[in-house]
mmCIF file of C-alpha atoms in Angstrom:
data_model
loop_
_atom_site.group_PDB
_atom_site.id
_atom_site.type_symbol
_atom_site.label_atom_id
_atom_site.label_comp_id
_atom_site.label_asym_id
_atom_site.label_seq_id
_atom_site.Cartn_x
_atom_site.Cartn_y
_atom_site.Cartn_z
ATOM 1 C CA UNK M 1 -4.118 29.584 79.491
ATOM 2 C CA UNK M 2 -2.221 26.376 80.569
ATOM 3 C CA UNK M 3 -3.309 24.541 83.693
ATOM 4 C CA UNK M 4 -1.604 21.785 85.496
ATOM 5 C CA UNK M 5 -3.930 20.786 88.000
ATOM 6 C CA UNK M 6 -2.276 18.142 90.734
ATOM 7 C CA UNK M 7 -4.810 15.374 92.574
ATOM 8 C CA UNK M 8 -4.076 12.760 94.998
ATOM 9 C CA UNK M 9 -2.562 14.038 98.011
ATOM 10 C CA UNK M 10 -3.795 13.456 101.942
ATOM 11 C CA UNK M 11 -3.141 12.047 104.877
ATOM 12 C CA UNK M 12 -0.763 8.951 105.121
ATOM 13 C CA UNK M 13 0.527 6.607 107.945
ATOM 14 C CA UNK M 14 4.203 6.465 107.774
ATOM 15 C CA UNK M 15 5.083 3.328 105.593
ATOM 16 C CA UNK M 16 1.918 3.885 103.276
ATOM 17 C CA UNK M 17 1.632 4.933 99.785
ATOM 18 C CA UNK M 18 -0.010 7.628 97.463
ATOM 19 C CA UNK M 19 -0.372 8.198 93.783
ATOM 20 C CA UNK M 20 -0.226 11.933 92.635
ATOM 21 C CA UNK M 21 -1.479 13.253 89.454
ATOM 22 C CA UNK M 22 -1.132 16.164 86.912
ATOM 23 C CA UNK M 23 -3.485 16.991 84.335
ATOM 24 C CA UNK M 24 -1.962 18.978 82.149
ATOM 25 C CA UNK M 25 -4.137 21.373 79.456
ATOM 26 C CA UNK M 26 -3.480 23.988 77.159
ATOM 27 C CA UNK M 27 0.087 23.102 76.235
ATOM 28 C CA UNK M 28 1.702 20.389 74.146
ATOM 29 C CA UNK M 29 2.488 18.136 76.654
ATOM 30 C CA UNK M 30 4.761 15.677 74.823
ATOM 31 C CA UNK M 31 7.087 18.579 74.158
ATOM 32 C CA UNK M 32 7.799 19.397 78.066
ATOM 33 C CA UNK M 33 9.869 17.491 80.608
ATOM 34 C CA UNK M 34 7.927 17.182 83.459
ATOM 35 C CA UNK M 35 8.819 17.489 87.182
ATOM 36 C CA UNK M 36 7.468 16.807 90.481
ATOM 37 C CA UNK M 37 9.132 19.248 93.430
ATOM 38 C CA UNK M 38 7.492 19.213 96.893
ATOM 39 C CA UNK M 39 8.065 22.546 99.750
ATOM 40 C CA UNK M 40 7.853 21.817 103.396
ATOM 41 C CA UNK M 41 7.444 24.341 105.950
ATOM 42 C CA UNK M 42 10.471 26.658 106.343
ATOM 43 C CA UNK M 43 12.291 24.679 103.848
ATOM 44 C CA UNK M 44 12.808 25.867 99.622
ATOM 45 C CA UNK M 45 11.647 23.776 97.185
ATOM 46 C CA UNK M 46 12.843 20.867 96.067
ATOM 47 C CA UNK M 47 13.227 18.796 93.192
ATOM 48 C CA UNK M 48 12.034 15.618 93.570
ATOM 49 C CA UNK M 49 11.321 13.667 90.529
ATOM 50 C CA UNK M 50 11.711 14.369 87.041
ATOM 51 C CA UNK M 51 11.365 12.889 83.281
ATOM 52 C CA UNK M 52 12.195 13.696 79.916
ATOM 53 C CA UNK M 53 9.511 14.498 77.303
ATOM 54 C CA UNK M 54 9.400 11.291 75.745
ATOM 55 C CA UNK M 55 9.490 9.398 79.177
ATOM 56 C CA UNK M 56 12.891 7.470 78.028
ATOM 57 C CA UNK M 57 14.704 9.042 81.366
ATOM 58 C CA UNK M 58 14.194 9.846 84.579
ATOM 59 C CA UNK M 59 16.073 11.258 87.404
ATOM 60 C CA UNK M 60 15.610 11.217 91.873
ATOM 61 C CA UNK M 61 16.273 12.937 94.451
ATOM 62 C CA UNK M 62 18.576 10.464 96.629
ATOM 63 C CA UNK M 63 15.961 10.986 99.409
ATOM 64 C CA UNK M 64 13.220 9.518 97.352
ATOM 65 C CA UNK M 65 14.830 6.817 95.476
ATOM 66 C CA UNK M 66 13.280 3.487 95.441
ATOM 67 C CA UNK M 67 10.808 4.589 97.098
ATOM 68 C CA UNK M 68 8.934 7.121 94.577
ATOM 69 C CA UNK M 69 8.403 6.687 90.690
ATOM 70 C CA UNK M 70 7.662 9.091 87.888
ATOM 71 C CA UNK M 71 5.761 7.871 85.147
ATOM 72 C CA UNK M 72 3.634 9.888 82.248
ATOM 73 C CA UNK M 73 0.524 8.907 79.606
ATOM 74 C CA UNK M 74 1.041 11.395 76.879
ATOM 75 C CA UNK M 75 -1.751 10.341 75.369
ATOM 76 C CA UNK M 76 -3.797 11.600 78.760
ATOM 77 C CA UNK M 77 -1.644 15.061 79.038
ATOM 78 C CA UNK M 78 -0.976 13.241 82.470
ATOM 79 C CA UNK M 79 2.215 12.399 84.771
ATOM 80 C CA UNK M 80 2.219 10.091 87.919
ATOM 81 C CA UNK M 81 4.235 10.301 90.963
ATOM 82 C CA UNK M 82 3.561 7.308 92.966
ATOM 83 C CA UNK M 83 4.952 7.233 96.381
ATOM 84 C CA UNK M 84 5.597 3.974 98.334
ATOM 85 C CA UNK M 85 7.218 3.811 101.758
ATOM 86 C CA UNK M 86 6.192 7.328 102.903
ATOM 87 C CA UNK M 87 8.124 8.749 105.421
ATOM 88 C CA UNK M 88 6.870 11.738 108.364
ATOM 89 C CA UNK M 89 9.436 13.922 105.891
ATOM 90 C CA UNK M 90 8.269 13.358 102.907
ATOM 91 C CA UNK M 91 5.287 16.001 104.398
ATOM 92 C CA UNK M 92 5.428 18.808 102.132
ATOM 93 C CA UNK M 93 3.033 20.656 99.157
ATOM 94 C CA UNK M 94 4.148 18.408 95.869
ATOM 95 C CA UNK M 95 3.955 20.795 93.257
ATOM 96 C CA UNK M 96 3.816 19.560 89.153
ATOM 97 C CA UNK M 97 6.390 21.618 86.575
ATOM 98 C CA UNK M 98 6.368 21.233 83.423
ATOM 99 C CA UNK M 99 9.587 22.763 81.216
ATOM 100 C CA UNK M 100 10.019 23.318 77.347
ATOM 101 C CA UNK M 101 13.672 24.198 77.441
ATOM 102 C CA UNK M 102 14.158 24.766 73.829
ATOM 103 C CA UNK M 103 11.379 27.438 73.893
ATOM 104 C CA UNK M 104 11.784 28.911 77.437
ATOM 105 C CA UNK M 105 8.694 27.738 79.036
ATOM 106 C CA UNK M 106 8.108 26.616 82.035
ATOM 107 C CA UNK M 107 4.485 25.917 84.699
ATOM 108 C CA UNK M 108 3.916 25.467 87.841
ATOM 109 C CA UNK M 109 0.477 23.977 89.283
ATOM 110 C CA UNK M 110 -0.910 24.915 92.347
ATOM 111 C CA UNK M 111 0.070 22.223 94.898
ATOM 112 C CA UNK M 112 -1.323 19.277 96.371
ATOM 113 C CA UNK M 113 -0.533 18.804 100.276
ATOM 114 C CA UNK M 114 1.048 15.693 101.319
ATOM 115 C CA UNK M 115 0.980 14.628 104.734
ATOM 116 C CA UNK M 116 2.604 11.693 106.541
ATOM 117 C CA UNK M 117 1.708 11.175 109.903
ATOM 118 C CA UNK M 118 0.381 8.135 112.599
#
């Protein structure tokens, strides 16, 4: 069955930074637009970051832009969220998605907690 697997979350002073990871298996990964959306407590989840199959576009939520950036390897089934400037609310469970509109597909991984505190 497909997996996306996130990595790379912890514990982070406010102003510090964090790369997250998705390993994707078990799909075609150059065919899906991938997303990063993150749930804090009490709160519904959120997009965050997301880009296009080929990795010619991405999009931001205004509360992380210029601060976070979406990349992906295709050749490594992988995408990137790296987070710079990390704020106390950017604490949440960052969750990977990947989407194949055309065919009506879409994953979820199982989280990876992020936590920004001093």
């Amino acid at each position: 069955q497909v997996q996306l697997v996130e990595s790379g979350g912890g514990l982070v002073q406010p102003g510090g930074s964090l790369r997250l990871s998705c390993a994707a298996s078990r799909l075609t990964f150059s065919r899906y637009d991938m997303s990063w959306y993150r749930q804090a407590p009490g709160k519904e989840r959120e997009l965050v970051a997301r880009i296009t199959s080929t990795g010619g576009s991405t999009n931001y939520a205004d509360s992380v832009k210029g601060r976070f950036t979406i990349s992906r390897d295709n050749a490594k089934n992988t995408v990137y969220l790296q987070m710079n400037s990390l704020k106390p609310e950017d604490t949440a469970v960052y969750y990977c998605n990947g989407d194949w509109a055309v065919a009506n597909l879409k994953f979820w991984g199982q989280g990876t907690q992020v936590t920004v505190s001093s």
